[in-house]
Coordinates of C-alpha atoms and ligand atoms in Angstrom, one line a residue:
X1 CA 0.0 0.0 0.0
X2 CA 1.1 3.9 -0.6
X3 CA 0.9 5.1 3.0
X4 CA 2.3 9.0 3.9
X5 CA 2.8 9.7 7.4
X6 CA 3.0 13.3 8.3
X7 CA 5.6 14.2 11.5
X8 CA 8.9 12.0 11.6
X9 CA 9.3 12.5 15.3
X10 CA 10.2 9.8 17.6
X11 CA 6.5 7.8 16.5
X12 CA 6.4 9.3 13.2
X13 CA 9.7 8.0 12.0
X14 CA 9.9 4.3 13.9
X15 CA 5.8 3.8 12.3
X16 CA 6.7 4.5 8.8
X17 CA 10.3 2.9 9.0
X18 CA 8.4 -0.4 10.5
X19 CA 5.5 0.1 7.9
X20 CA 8.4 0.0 5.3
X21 CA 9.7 -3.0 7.0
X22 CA 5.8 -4.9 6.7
X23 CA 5.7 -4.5 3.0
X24 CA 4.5 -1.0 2.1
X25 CA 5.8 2.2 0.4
X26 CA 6.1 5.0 2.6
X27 CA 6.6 8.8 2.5
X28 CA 7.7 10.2 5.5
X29 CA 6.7 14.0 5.7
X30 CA 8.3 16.6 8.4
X31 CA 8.1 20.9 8.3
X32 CA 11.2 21.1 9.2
X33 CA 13.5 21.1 6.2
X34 CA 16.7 20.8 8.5
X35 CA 15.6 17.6 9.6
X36 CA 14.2 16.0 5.9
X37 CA 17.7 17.1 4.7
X38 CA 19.9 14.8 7.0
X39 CA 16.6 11.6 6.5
X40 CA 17.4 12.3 3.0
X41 CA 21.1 11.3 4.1
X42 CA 20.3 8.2 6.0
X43 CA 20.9 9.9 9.2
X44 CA 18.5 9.1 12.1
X45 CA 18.0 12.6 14.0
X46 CA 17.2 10.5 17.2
X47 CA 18.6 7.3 19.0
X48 CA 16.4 4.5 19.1
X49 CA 17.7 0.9 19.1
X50 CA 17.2 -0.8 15.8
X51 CA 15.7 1.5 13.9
X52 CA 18.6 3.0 11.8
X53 CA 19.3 -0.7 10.0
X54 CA 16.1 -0.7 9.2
X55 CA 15.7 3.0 7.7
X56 CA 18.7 2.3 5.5
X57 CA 17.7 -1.1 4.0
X58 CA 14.4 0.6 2.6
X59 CA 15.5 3.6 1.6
X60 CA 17.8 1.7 -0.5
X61 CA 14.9 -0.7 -1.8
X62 CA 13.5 2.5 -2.3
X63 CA 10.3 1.6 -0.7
X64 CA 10.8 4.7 2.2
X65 CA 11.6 8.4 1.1
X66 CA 11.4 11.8 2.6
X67 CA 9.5 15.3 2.1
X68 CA 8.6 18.4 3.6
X69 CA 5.2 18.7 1.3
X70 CA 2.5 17.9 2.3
X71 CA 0.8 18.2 -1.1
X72 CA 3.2 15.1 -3.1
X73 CA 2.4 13.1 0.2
X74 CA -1.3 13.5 -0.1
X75 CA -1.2 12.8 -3.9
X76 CA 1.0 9.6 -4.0
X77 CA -0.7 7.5 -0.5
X78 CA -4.0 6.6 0.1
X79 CA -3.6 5.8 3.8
X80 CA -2.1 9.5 5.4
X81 CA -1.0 9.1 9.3
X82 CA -0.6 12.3 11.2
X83 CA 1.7 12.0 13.8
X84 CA 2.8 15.5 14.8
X85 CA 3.4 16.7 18.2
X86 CA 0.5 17.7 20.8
X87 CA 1.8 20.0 23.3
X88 CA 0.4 21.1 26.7
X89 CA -1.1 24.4 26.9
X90 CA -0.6 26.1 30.0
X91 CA -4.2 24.2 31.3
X92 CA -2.9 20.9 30.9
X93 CA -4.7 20.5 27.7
X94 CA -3.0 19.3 24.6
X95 CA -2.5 22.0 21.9
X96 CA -4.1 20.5 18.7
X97 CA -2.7 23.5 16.3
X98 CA -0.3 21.3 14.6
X99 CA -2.9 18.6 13.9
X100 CA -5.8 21.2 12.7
X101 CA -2.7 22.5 9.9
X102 CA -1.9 19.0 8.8
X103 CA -5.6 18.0 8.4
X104 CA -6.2 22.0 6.3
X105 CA -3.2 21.1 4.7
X106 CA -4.4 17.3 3.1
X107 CA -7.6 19.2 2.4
X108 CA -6.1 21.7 0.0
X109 CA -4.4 18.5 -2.1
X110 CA -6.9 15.8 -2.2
X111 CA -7.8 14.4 -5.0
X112 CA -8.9 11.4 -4.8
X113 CA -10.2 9.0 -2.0
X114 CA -8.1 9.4 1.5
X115 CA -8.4 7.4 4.6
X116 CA -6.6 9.8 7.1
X117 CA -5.5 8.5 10.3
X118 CA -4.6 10.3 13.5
X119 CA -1.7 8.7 15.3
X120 CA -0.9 11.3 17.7
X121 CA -2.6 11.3 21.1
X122 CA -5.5 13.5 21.2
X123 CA -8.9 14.1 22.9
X124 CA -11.7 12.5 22.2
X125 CA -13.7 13.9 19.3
X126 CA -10.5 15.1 17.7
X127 CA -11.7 12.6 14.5
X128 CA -14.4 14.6 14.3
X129 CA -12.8 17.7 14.6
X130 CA -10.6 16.5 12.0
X131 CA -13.3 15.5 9.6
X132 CA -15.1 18.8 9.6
X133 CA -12.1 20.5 8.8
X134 CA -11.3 18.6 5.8
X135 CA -14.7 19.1 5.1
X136 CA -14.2 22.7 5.1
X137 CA -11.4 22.8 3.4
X138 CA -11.4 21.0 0.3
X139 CA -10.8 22.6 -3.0
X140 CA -13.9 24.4 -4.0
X141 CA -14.5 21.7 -7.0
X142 CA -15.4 19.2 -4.6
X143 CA -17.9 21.4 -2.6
X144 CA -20.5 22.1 -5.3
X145 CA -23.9 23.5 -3.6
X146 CA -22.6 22.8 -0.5
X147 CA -22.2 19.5 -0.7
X148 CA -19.2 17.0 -0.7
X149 CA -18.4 15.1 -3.9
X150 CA -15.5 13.6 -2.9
X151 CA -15.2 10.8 -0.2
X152 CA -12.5 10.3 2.4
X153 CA -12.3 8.7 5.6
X154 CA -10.8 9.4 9.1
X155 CA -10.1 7.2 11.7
X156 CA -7.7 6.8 15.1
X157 CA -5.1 4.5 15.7
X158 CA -3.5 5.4 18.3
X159 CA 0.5 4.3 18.9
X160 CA 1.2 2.4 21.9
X161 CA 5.3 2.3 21.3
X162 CA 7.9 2.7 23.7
X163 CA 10.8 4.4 23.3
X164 CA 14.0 2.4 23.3
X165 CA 12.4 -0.9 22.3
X166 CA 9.7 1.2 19.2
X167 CA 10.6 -1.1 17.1
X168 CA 10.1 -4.3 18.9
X169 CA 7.3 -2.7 20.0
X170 CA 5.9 -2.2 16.4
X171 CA 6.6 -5.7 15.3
X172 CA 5.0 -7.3 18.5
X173 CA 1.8 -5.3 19.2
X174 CA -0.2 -6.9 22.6
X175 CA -2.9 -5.2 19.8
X176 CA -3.8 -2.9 17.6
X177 CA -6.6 -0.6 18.0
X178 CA -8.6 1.0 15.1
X179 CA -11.5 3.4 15.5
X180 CA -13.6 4.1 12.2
X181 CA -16.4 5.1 11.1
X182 CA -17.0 3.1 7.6
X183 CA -16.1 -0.6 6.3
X184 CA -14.3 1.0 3.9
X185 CA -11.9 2.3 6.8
X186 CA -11.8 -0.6 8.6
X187 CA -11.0 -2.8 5.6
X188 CA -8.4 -0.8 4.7
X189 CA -6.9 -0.2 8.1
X190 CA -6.7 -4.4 8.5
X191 CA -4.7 -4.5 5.0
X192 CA -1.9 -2.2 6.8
X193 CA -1.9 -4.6 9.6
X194 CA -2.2 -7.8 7.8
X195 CA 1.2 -8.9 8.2
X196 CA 1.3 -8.2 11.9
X197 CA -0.9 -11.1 12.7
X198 CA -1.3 -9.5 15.8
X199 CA -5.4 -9.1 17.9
X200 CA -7.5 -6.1 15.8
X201 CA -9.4 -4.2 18.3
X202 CA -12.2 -2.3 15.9
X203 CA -14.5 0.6 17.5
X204 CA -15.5 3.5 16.5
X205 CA -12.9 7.2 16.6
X206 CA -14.4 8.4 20.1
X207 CA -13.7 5.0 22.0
X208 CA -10.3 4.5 20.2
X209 CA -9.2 7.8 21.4
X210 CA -10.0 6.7 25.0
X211 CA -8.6 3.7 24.9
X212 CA -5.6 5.4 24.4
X213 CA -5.8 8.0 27.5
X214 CA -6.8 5.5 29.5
X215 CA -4.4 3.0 29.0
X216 CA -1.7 5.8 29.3
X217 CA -3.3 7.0 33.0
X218 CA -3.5 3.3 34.1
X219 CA 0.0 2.9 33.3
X220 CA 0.7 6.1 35.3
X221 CA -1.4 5.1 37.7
X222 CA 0.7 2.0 38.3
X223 CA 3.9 4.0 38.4
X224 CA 2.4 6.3 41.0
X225 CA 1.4 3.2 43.0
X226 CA 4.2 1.6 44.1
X227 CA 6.0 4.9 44.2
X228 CA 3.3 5.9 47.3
X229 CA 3.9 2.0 48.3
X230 CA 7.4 2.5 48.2
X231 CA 6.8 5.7 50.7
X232 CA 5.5 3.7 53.2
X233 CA 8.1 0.7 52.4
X234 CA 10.6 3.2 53.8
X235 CA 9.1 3.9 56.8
X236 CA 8.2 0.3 57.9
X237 CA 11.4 -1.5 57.3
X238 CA 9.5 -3.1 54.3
X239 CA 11.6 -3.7 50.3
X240 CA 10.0 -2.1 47.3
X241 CA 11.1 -4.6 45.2
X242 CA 9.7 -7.7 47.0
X243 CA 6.6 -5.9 47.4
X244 CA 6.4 -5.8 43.7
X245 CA 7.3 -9.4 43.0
X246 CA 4.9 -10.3 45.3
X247 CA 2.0 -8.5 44.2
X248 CA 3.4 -9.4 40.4
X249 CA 2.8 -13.1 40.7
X250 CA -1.2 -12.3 40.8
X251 CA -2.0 -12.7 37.1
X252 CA -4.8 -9.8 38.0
X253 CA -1.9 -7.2 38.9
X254 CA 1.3 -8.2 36.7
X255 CA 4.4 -7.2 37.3
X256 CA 5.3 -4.6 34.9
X257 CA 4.9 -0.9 35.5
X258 CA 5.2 -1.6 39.0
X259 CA 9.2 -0.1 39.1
X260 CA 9.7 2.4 42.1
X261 CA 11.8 5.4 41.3
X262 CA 11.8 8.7 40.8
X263 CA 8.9 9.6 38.9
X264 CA 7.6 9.1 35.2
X265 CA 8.7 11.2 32.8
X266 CA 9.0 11.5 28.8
X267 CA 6.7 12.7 26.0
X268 CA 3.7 11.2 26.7
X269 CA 2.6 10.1 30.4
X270 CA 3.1 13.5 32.1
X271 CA 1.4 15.0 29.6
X272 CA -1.3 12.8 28.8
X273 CA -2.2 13.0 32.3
X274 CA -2.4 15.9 32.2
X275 CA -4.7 16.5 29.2
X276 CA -7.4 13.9 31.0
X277 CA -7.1 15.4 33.7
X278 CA -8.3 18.6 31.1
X279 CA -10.8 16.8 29.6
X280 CA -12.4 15.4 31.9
X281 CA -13.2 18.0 33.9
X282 CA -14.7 19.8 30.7
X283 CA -17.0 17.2 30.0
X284 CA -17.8 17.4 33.7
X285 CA -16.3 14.7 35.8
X286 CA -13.6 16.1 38.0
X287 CA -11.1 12.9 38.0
X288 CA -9.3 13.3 41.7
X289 CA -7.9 9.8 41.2
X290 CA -6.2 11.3 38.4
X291 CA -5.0 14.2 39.9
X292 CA -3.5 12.4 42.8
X293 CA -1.5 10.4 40.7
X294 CA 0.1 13.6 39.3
X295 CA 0.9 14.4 43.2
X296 CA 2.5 11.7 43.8
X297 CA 4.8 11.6 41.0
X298 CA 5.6 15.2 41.6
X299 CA 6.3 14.2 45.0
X300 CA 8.4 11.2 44.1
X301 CA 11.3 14.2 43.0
X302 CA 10.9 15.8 46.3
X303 CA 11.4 13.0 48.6
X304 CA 14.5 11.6 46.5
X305 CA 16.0 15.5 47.5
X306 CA 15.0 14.7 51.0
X307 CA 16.4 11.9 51.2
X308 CA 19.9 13.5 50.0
X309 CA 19.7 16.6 51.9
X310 CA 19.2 14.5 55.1
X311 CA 23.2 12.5 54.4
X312 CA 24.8 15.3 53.0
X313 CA 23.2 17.4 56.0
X314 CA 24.7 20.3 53.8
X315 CA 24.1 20.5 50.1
X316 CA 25.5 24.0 49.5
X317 CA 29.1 23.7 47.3
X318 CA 29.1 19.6 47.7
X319 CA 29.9 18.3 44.3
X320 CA 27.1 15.7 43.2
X321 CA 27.9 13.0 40.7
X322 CA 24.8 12.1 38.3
X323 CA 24.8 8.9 36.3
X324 CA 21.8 8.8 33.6
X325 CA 20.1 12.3 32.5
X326 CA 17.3 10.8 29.8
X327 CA 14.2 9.8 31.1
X328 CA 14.6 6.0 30.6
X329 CA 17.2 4.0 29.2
X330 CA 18.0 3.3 25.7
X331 CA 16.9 6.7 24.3
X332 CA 18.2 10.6 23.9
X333 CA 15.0 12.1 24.9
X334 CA 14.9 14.5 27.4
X335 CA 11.2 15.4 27.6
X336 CA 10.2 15.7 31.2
X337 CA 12.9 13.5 32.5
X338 CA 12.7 13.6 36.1
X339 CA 16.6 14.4 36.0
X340 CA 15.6 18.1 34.7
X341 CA 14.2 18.7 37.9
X342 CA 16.1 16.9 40.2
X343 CA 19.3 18.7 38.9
X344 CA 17.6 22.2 38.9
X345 CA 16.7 21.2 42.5
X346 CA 19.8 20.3 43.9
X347 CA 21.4 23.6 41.5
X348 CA 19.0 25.8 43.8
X349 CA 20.2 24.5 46.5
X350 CA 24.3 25.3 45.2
X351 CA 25.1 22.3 44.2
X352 CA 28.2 21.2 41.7
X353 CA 26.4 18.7 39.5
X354 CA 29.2 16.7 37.0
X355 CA 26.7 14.2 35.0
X356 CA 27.4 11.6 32.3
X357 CA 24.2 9.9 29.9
X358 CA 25.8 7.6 26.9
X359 CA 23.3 9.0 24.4
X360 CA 21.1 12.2 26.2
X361 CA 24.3 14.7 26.9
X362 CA 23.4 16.2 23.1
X363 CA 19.9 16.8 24.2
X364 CA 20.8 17.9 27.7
X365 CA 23.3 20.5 27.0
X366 CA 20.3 22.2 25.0
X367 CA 18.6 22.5 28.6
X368 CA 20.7 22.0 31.5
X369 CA 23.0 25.3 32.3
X370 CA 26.2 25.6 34.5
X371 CA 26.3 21.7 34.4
X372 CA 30.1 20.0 34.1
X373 CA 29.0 16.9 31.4
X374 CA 31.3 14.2 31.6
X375 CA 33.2 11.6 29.2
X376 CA 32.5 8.9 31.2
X377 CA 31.1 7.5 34.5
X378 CA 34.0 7.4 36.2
X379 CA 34.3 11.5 35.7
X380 CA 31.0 11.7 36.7
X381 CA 32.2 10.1 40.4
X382 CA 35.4 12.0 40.8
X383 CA 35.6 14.0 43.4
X384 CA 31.9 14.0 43.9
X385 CA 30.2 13.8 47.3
X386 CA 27.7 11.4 46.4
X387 CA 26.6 9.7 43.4
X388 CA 23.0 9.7 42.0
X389 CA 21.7 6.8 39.7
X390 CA 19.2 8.9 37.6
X391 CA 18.3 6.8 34.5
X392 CA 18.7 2.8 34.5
X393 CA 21.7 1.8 31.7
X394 CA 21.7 -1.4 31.7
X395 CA 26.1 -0.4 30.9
X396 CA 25.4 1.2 34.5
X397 CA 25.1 -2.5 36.4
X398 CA 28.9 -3.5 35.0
X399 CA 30.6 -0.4 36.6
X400 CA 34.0 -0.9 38.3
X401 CA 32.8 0.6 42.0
X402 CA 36.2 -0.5 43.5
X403 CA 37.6 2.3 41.1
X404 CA 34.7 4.7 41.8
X405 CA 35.1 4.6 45.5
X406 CA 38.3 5.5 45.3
X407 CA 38.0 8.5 42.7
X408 CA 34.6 10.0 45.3
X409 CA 35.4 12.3 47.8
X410 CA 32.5 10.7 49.9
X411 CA 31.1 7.4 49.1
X412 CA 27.6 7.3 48.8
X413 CA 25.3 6.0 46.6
X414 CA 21.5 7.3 46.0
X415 CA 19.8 4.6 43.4
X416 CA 17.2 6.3 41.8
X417 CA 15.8 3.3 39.9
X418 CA 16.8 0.6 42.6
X419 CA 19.4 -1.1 39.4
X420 CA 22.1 -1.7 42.1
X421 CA 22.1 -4.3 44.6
X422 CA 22.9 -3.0 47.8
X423 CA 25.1 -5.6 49.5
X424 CA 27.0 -5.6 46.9
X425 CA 28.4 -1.8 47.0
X426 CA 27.5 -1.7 51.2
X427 CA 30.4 -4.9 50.5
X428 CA 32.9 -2.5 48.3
X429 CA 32.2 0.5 51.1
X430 CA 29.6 2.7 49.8
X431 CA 26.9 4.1 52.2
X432 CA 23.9 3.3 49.2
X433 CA 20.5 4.5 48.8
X434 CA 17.5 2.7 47.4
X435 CA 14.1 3.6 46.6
X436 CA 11.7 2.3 49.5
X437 CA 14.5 -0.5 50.5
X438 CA 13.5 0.1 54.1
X439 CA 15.6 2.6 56.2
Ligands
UDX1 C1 4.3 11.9 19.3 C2 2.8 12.2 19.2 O1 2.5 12.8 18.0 C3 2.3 12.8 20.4 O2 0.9 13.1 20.3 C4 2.5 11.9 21.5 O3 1.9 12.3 22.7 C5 4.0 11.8 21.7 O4 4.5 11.2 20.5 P1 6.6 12.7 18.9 O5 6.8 11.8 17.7 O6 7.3 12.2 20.2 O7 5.1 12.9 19.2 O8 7.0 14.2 18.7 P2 8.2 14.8 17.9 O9 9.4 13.9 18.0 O10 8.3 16.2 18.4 O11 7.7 14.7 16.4 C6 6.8 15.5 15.8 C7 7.3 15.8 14.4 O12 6.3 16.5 13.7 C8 8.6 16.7 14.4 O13 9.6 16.2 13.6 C9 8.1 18.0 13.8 O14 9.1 18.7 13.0 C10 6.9 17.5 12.9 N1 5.9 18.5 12.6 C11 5.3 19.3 13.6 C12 5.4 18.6 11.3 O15 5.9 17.9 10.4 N2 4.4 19.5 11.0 C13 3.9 20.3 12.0 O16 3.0 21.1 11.7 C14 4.3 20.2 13.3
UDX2 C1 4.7 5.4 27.1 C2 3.8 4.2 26.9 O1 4.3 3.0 27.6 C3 3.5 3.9 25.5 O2 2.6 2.8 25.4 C4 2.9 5.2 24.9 O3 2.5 5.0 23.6 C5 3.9 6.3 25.0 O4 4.2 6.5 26.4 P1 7.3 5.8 26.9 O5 7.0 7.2 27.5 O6 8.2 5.8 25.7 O7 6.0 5.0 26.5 O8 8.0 4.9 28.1 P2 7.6 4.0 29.2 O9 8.4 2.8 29.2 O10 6.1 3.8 29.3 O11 8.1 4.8 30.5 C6 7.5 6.1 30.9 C7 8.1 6.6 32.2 O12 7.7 5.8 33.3 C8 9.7 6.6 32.2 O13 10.1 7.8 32.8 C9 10.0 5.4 33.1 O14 11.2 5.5 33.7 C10 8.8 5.4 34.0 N1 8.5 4.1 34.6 C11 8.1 3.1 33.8 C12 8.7 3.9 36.0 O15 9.0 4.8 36.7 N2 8.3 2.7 36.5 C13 7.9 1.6 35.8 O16 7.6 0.6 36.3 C14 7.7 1.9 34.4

C-alpha cells in the first residue's frame, strides 16, 4: 500500500520505517526542512535501538523516502497518518494547532479518495474535529452546492510504542486498536496490519481515542502506585522490590509498571495525564484519582531531594555526581525526565552537579546550564560527594565501584531506579540509597 505519514518525530519516524519493514511504500513528511535534509542522508535525528538498520535497507529498496510537502504526500498515499506533536497548553490541555494544519493542509491537495489516520494522542472527538475541517477545506471543486463530492475517511489508531524498544514494539503489538467510522476504513486499516498477525481491536474514533488516555493513566497510575507503596516501604522496614514481586505473581496485577523510582517522565505520560485530567473535567467529571496520581509523581522528586539533603546534611558547594540524565534507558530524549528537575533542584540548593548519559548529553546541554558533562562515568564520580543513579543503563550494572570509590570524595550512593544491589556496593564500602528498601 502507498501510505504517507505526516511528522517524523520519535512515533512518526519508527511507524513509517516499520511500515516499510511490513511490506508498504512510505513517505515520510516533516516541516522542518533541516531535519528532511539529513533523513534524506540516512541519518537518524534521534537514537532509538534498531531502527537506523532498518531506515537504511528501505531507503535503499526504495520503498521509504522523505519530504517536507505535504501536497506530493497526499497525492501519492492513500492511507495519510498524522503523527505530529500535541503540546500542553498552560491548562494541561494538549495543543491541537499542529494537527488542525496538517488535516487543512491534506484538504487543500486531495484528489482522490483518502483514509486519514490520526496517530498522535488527542482528545476525544478530535476525529471529528478533523473531519469537519477537511470538510471545510477541500478545494472548492469538490464542494458544489454545498455538498461533498468527494469521499474520504478518518479514523484513530493510536500508537502504543515505547521508546527504546519502538521497534520491537511495532513488530510485537499486545494489539492494535482501530477506531472508524465506515467498512471501507476498517478494511483498509486491517490491510496495513495484515502482516502483523497481531489481535484487531475495531470501534468507533471516540472510544479508540480513549482507549488510548486510559491505557496511558492506568500505566501512570501504576507508576504512581508503588512509588506511594514505596513511601511507606521506607518507613516500615519493608523492600519495594519484593513488594512488587509479590503482588506481580497475581495474574490480575502483573508485574510490569510496578518499578519504584523517581517519577515518570518522557513525552507522553506526564502530559497525557495531564490532558485527562483537562478533559475530563470539561466534560464534567472532576477525575481526583487522576490528579493524585500527578501528586504523587511530583512528590516522588521531592522525597528523593529529601532523602539527600538529610546525608549530605549540607548540600550547598558539595559536588554531586549524576549517572543517567534521559528519562529511561536506551533513548536521547529529554522530555520531562525527572533528571531536569532533580538537577535544577539540587542547582537551587548550590550544588556542583558533573553528569554523564551515553546517548542524552546532546539533548541535555540544550537545557541543562552551569552543568560540568562528563566523558565517562568514572568522571562523573570524581571527586563528587555522592553519586545519584538517575536513569537505569543497563552499561550502568557492569561499573568498576572499587575504582569509583576510590575517585569519590564521599562514598555514597543514591539509586534512583533501585538497578544496584545493595550488598554488593554496602560490601565495596559505599553508604547506598534505594528507593523504598527500608531505612
Ligand atoms: C508523538 C505524538 O505525536 C504525540 O501526540 C505523543 O503524545 C507523543 O509522541 P513525537 O513523535 O514524540 O510525538 O514528537 P516529535 O518527536 O516532536 O515529532 C513530531 C514531528 O512532527 C517533528 O519532527 C516536527 O518537526 C513535525 N511537525 C510538527 C510537522 O511535520 N508539522 C507540523 O505542523 C508540526
Ligand atoms: C509510554 C507508553 O508506555 C506507550 O505505550 C505510549 O505509547 C507512550 O508512552 P514511553 O513514555 O516511551 O511510553 O516509556 P515508558 O516505558 O512507558 O516509561 C515512561 C516513564 O515511566 C519513564 O520515565 C519510566 O522511567 C517510568 N517508569 C516506567 C517507571 O518509573 N516505573 C515503571 O515501572 C515503568
Amino acid at each position: 500500500m502507498n501510505i504517507a505519514i505526516v511528522g517524523s518525530g520519535y512515533v512518526g519516524l519508527v511507524t513509517g520505517v516499520c511500515l516499510a519493514h511490513i511490506g508498504h511504500r512510505v513517505i515520510c513528511v516533516d516541516n522542518d526542512p533541516e531535519k528532511v535534509k539529513k533523513l534524506r542522508q540516512g541519518k537518524v535525528p534521534i537514537y532509538e535501538p534498531g531502527l537506523e538498520p532498518l531506515m537504511l535497507k528501505y531507503m535503499k529498496k526504495k520503498q521509504l523516502s522523505f519530504t517536507t510537502s505535504i501536497k506530493e504526500a497526499t497525492q501519492k498515499a492513500t492511507v495519510i497518518f498524522i503523527a505530529v506533536g500535541t503540546p500542553s497548553k498552560k491548562t494541561g490541555e494538549a495543543d491541537l494547532t499542529y494537527v488542525e494544519n496538517v488535516a487543512r493542509e491534506i484538504a487543500l491537495h486531495i484528489d482522490s479518495y483518502k483514509l486519514i489516520v490520526e496517530k498522535s494522542t488527542v482528545p476525544a472527538e478530535t476525529g471529528k474535529r478533523i473531519e469537519r475541517t477537511i470538510k471545510m477545506n477541500l478545494p472548492k471543486k469538490f464542494r458544489q452546492g454545498g455538498r461533498i463530492n468527494l469521499e474520504f475517511d478518518v479514523a484513530s489508531n493510536p500508537e502504543f510504542l515505547r521508546e527504546g524498544s519502538a521497534v520491537e514494539d511495532f513488530m510485537n503489538p499486545d494489539r492494535v486498536v482501530i477506531g472508524v467510522e465506515s467498512k471501507r476504513a476498517e478494511n483498509l486499516l486491517r490491510e496495513v496490519y495484515k502482516p502483523l498477525k497481531t489481535t484487531i481491536i475495531v470501534t468507533n474514533i471516540n472510544s479508540a481515542e480513549m482507549i488510548k488516555h486510559a491505557s496511558n493513566s492506568f500505566l501512570a497510575t501504576k507508576i504512581s502506585f508503588i512509588n506511594a507503596i514505596s513511601r511507606v516501604c521506607d518507613r516500615v522496614g519493608a523492600d519495594v522490590l519484593k513488594v512488587a514481586e509479590g503482588m506481580g505473581f497475581d495474574k490480575r496485577i502483573g508485574r510490569s509498571f510496578l518499578d519504584a523510582g523517581i517519577g515518570y517522565g518522557g513525552s507522553c505520560f506526564p502530559k497525557d495525564v495531564d490532558a485527562f485530567i483537562r478533559l475530563s473535567e470539561k466534560s464534567g467529571y472532576d477525575f481526583h484519582l487522576l490528579k493524585e496520581v500527578r501528586h504523587v509523581n511530583e512528590q516522588q522528586k521531592a522525597a528523593f531531594i529529601k532523602h539527600i539533603e538529610d546525608k549530605l546534611w549540607i548540600v550547598k558547594n558539595k559536588t554531586i555526581g549524576v549517572l543517567g540524565l534521559a528519562f529511561k534507558p536506551n533513548t536521547d530524549d529529554m522530555r520531562n525526565a525527572p533528571a531536569v528537575d532533580i538537577i535544577h533542584m539540587l542547582q537551587e540548593e548550590g550544588a556542583k552537579i558533573k553528569a554523564y548519559d551515553p546517548q542524552a548529553m546532546g539533548n541535555s546541554k540544550k537545557i541543562l546550564r552551569g552543568v560540568q558533562f562528563c566523558k565517562d562515568p568514572y568522571a562523573a564520580a570524581k571527586d563528587s560527594n555522592c553519586l545519584l543513579l538517575l536513569t537505569e543503563w543497563p552499561e550502568f550494572r557492569a561499573l568498576d565501584f572499587k575504582k569509583i570509590r576510590g575517585l569519590m570524595e564521599q562514598p555514597i550512593i543514591f539509586d534512583g531506579r533501585n538497578l544496584f544491589h545493595k550488598y554488593n556496593l554496602e560490601e565495596v564500602g559505599f553508604e547506598y540509597y534505594g528507593i523504598g528498601r527500608g531505612k
